[in-house]
Coordinates of C-alpha atoms and ligand atoms in Angstrom, one line a residue:
X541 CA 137.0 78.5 108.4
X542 CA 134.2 80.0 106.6
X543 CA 132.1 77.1 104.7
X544 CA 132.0 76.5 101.1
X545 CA 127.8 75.8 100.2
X546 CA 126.2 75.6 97.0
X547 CA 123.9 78.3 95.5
X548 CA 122.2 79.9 92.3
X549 CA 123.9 83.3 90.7
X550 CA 123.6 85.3 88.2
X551 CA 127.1 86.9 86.6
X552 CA 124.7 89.4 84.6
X553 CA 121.6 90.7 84.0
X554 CA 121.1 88.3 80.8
X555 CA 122.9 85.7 82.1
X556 CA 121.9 82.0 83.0
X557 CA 121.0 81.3 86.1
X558 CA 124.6 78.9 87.2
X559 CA 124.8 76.5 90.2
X560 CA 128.6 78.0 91.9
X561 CA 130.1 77.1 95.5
X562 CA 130.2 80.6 97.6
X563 CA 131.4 81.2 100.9
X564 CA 129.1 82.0 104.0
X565 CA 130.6 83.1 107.0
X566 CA 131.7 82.0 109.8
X567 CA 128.9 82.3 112.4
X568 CA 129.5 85.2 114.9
X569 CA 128.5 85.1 118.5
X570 CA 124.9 86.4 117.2
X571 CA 124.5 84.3 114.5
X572 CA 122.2 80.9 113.5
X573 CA 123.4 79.0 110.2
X574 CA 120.1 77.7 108.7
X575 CA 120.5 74.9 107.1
X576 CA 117.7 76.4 103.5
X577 CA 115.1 73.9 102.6
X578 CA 112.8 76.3 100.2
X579 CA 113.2 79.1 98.7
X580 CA 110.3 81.5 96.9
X581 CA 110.6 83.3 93.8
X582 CA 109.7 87.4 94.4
X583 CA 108.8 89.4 91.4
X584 CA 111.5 91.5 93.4
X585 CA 113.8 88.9 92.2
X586 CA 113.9 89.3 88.9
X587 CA 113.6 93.2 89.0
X588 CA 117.2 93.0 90.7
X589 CA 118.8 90.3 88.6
X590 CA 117.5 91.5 85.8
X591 CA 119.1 95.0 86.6
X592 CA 115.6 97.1 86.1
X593 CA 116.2 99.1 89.1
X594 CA 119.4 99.7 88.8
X595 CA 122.8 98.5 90.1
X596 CA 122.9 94.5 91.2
X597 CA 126.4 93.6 92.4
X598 CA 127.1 90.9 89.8
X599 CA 127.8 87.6 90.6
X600 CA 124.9 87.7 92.5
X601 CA 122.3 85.2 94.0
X602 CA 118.8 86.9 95.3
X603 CA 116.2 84.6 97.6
X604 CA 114.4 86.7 100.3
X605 CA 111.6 84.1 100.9
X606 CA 113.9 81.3 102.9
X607 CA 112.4 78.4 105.2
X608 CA 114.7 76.0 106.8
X609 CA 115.9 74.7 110.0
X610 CA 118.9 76.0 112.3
X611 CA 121.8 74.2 112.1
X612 CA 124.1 75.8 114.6
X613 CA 124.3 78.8 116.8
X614 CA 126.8 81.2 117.8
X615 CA 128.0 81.4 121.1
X616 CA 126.0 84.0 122.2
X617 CA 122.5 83.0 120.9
X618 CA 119.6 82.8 123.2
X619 CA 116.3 82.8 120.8
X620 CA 117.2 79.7 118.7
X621 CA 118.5 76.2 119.2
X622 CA 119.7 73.4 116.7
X623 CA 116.8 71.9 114.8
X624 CA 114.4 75.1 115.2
X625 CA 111.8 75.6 112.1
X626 CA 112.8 78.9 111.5
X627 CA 112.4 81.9 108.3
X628 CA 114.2 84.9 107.0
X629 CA 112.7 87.6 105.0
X630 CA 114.0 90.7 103.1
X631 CA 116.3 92.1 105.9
X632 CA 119.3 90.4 107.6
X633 CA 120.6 93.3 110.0
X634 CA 119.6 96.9 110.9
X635 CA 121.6 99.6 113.3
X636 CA 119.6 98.6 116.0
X637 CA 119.4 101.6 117.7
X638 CA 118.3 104.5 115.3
X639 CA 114.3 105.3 116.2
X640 CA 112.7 103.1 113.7
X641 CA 114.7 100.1 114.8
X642 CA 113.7 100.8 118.1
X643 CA 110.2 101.0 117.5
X644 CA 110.3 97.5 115.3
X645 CA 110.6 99.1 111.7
X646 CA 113.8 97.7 110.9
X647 CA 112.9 98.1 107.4
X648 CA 113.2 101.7 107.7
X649 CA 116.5 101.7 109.5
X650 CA 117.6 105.2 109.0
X651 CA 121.4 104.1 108.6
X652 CA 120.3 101.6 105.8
X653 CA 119.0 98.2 107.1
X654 CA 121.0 95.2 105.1
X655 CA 119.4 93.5 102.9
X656 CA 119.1 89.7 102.5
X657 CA 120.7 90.5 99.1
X658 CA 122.7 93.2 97.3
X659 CA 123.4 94.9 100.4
X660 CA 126.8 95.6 101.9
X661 CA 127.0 93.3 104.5
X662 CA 128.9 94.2 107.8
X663 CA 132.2 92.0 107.0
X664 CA 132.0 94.7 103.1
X665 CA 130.7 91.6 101.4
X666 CA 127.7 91.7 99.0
X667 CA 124.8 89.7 100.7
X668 CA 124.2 86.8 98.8
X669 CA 120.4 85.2 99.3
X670 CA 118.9 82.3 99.7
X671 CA 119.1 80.5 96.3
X672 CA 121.3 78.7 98.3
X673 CA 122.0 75.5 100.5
X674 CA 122.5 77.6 103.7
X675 CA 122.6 81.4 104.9
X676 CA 124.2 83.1 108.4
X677 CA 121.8 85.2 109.7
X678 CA 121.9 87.9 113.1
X679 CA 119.8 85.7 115.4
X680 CA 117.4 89.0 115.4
X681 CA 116.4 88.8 111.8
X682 CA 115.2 84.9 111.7
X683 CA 111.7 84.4 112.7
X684 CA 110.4 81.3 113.7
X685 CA 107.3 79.0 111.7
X686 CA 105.0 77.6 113.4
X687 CA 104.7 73.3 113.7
X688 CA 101.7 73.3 111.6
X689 CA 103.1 75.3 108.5
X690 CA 104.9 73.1 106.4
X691 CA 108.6 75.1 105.6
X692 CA 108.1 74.9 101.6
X693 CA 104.2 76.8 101.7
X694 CA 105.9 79.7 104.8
X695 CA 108.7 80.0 103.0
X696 CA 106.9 82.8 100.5
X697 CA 105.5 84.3 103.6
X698 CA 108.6 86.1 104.3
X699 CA 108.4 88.3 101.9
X700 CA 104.7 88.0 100.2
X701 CA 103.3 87.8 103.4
X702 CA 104.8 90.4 105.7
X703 CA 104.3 92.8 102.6
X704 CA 100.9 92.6 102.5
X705 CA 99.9 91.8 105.8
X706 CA 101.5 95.2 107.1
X707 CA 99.5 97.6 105.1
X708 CA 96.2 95.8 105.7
X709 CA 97.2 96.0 109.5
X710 CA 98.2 99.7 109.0
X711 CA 95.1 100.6 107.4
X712 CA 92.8 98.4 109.7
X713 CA 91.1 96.7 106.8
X714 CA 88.6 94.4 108.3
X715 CA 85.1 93.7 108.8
X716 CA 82.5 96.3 107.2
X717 CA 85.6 97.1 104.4
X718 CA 85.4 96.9 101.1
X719 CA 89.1 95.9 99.9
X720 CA 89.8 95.5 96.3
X721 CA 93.6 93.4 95.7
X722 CA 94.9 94.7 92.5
X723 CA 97.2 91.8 90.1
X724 CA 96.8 88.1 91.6
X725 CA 100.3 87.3 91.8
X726 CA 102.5 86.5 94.9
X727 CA 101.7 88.8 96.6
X728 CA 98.2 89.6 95.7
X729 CA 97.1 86.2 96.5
X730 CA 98.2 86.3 100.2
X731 CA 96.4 89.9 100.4
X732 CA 93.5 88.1 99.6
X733 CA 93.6 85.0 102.0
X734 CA 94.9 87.7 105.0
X735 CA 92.1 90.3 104.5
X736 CA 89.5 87.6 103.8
X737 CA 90.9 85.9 107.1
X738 CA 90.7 89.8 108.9
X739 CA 86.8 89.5 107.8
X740 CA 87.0 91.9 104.8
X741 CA 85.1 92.0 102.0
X742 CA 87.3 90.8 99.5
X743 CA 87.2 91.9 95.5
X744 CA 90.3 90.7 93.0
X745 CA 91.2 92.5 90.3
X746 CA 92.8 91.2 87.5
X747 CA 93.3 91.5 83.8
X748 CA 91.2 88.6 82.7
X749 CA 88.8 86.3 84.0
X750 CA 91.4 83.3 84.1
X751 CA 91.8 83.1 88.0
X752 CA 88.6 83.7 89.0
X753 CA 88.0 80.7 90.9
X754 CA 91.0 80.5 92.1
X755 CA 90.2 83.8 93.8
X756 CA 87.3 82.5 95.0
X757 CA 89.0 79.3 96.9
X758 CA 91.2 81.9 98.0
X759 CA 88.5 84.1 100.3
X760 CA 87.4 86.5 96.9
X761 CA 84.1 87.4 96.9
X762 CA 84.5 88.3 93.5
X763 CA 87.0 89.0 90.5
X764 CA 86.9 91.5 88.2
X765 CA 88.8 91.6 84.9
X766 CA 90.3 95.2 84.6
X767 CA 89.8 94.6 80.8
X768 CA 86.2 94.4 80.8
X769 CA 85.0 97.7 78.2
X770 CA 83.9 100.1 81.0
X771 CA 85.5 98.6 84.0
X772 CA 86.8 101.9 85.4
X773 CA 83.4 103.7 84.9
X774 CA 81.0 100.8 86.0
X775 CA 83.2 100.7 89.3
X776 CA 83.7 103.8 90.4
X777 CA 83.8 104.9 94.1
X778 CA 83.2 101.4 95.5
X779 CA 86.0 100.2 97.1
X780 CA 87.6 101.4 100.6
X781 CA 91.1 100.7 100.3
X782 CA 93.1 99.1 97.3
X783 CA 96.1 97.3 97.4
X784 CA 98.2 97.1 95.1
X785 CA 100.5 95.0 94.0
X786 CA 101.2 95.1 90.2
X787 CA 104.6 95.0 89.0
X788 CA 104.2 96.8 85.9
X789 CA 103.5 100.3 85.4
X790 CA 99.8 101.0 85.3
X791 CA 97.5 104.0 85.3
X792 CA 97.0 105.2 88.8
X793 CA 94.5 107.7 87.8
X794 CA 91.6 105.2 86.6
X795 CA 92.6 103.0 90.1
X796 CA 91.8 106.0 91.9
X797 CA 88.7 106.4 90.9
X798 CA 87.8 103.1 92.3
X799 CA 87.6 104.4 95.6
X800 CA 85.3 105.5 97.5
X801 CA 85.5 109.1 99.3
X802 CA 88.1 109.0 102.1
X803 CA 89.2 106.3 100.6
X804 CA 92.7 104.8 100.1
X805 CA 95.2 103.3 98.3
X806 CA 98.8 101.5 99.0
X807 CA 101.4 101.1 96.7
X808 CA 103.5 97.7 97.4
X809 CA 104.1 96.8 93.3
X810 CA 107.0 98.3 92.9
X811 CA 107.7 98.5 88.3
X812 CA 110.5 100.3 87.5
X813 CA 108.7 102.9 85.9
X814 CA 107.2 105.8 87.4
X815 CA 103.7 106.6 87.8
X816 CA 101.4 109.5 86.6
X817 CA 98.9 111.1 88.9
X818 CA 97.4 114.6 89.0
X819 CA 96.4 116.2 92.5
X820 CA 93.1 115.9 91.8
X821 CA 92.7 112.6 91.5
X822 CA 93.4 112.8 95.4
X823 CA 91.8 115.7 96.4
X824 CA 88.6 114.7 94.5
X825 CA 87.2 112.8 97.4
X826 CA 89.6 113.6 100.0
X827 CA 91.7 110.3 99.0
X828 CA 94.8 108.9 100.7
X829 CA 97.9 107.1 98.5
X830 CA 100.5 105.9 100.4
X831 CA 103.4 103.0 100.2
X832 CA 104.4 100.0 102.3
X833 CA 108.0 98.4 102.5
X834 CA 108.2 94.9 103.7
X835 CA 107.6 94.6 107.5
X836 CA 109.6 94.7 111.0
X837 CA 110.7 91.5 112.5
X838 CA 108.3 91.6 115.3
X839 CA 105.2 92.1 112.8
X840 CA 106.8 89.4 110.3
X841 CA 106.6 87.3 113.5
X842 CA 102.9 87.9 114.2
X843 CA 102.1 87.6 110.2
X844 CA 103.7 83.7 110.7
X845 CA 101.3 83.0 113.5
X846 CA 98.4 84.7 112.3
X847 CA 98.7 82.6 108.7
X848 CA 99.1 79.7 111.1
X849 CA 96.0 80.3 113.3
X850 CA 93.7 80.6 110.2
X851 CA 94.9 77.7 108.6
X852 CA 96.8 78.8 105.4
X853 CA 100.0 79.4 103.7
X854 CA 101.3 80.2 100.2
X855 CA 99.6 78.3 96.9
X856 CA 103.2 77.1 95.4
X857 CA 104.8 75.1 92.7
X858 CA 108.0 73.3 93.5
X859 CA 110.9 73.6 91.2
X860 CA 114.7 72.1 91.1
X861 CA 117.4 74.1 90.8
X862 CA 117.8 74.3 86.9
X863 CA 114.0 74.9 86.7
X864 CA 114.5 79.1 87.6
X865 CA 115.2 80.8 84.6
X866 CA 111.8 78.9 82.7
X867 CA 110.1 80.0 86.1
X868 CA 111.1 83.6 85.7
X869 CA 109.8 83.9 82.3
X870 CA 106.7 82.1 83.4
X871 CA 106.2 84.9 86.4
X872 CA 106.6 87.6 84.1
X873 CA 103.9 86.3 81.8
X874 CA 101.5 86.2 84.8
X875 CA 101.6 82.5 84.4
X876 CA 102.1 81.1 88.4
X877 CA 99.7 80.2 90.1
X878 CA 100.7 81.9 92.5
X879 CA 104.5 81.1 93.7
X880 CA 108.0 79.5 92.8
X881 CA 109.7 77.9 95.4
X882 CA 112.7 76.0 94.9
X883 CA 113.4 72.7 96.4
X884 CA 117.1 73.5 97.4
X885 CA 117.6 69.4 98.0
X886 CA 118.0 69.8 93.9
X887 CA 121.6 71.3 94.9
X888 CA 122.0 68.1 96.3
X889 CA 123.0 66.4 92.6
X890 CA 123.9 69.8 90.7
X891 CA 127.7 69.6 89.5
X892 CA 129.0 73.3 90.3
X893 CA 130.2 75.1 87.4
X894 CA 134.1 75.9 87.1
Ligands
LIG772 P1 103.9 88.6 90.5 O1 103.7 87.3 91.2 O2 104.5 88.7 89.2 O3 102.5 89.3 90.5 C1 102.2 90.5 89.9 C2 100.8 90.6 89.3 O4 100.7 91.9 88.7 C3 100.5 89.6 88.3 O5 100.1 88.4 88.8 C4 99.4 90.3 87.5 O6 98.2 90.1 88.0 C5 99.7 91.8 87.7 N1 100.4 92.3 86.4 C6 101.6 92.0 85.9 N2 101.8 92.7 84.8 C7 100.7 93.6 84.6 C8 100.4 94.5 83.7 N3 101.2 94.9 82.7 N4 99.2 95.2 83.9 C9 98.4 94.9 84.9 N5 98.7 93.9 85.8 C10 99.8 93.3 85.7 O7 104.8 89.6 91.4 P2 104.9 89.6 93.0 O8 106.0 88.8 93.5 O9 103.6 89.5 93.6 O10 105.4 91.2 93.2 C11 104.6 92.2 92.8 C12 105.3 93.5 92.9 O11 105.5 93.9 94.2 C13 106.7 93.6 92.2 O12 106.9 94.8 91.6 C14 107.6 93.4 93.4 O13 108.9 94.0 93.2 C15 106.9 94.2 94.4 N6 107.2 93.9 95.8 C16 107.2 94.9 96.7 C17 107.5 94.7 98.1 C18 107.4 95.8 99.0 O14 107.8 95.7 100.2 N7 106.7 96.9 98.7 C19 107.7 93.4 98.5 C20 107.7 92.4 97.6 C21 107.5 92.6 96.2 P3 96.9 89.5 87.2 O15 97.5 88.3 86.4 O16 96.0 89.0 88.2 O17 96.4 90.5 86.3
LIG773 ZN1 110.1 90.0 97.8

């Protein structure tokens, strides 16, 4: 008997957020149940309920940032037991044997890894995430969090986390680098605390002043408001890699010229608009712009313990259930400092609508 659990949808883009009863399923031999005790709020969200990239599978309920602790296992588990601290990210099943599942980039699946959300799941359901009271998960997409990471401050490491930790792994940013974290948001405020804690120089920049100290408590060295008259020119060539993680379109030509020769730049903001570039702006001192999707399991693992080890986890601000369409609105203003997380005991009281 599958079992009937609470959780947030959407039945359209410019719909209300509504507190329904869906169905997970039964757990299969491979499976954990996770009982969800916080969910974060991605800017990736609210660019697929909102329908700015294209087709969401209405009703729909997104939530790729889940912490909460295992409630059962299938028969055949072996990495997880009842009462395990445990997480799930962006991606709840892959082919598992195509070469970039093999080598730990299940993200990359080349038959299309499943998505926590919006994804055809392998019973032809549409994933449902983790705005929800519980999920069933493949035992091989559920990480573990550590003891000394309270579930509520990981839970936005799932998906902020792993997406900025892997391209400041990728790109070795560390000591005697110059990094510059474009747009202090969710994600740009765990780049900054993971390539402070790698021993990089550390610059923010923003579009005001407003979060400068923040940035600062963070592991900043300094902000910089992008609005300042001359910005581009009076900071040109200093920086060796940017990240960047703004969700609005911006103009990647003046970023560019931010970095140094042989410098380089990853794209992990993902607007819906395009972007304008001319080869030049690359060419011109031998510059590097690549991407970066999510992470693998095994490197979302190592993120977990890492954040651990150095003591830190998301900045958040807990809301109830019929607090996420204000906090929505509030992340696209720029106005969170720096995550949502929802406190899914709020289901606990919230009448289900017909
Ligand atoms: P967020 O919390 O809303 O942060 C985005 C930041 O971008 C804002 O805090 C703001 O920084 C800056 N920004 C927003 N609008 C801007 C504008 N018009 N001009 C300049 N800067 C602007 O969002 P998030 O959850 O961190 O996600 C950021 C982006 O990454 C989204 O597009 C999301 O879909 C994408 N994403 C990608 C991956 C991946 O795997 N590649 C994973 C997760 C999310 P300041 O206020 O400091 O200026
Ligand atoms: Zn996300």
């Amino acid at each position: 008997m599958p079992m009937t659990v609470k959780a947030l949808q959407k039945e359209g883009p410019d719909k209300p957020f509504k507190v329904v009863e869906i169905e997970r399923r039964d757990p299969r031999p491979d499976d954990v149940v996770i009982d969800i005790k916080a969910a974060g709020i991605c800017h990736s969200d609210i660019h697929t309920i909102r329908n700015e990239w294209g087709q969401a599978h209405f009703p729909l309920a997104v939530g790729h940032e889940i912490a909460g602790v295992v409630e059962a296992v299938g028969s055949d588990v072996t990495k997880f037991a009842v009462g395990d601290r445990v997480g799930v990210g962006c991606l709840v099943n892959s082919c598992g044997e195509c070469e970039q599942c093999r080598a730990g980039q299940e993200q990359n699946c080349l038959n299309g890894p499943v998505g926590t959300y919006n994804s055809a799941d392998v019973d032809g359901t549409i994933t449902q995430g983790g705005y929800s009271q519980k999920v069933v998960v493949n035992e091989n997409f559920v990480c573990r969090i550590p003891d000394s990471l309270p579930l509520d401050v990981a839970a936005p490491l799932l998906c902020a986390g792993i997406t900025t930790y892997s391209p400041l792994q990728t790109w070795n940013v560390g000591a005697g680098k110059k990094a510059a974290i474009l747009g202090l948001g969710g994600l740009g405020h765990m780049g900054v605390q993971i390539a402070a804690a790698k021993g990089a120089e550390v610059t923010v920049l923003s579009r005001s002043t407003a979060k400068e100290a923040l940035a600062k408590e963070l592991g900043a060295t300094r902000l910089l408001a992008t609005s300042e008259p001359g910005f581009f020119r009076d900071h040109r060539g200093e920086f060796d890699f940017i990240l960047n993680t703004i969700s609005a379109p911006i103009d990647l030509r003046d970023y560019l010229g931010l970095l140094k020769p042989g410098g380089a730049m990853v794209l992990v903001g993902l607007p819906p608009e395009g972007l304008e570039l001319h080869a030049g702006n690359l060419i011109g001192g031998r510059k590097a712009l690549a991407g970066s999707n999510i992470g693998g399991i095994a490197q979302t693992q190592e993120m977990l313990n890492f954040c651990a080890d150095h003591g830190f986890g998301a900045r958040i601000e807990k809301i109830g259930v019929h607090d996420v369409d204000a906090a929505y609105n509030r992340v696209v203003a720029g106005d969170v400092r720096f995550r949502f997380v929802i406190d899914t005991s709020t289901f606990e009281d919230a009448v289900p609508a017909e």
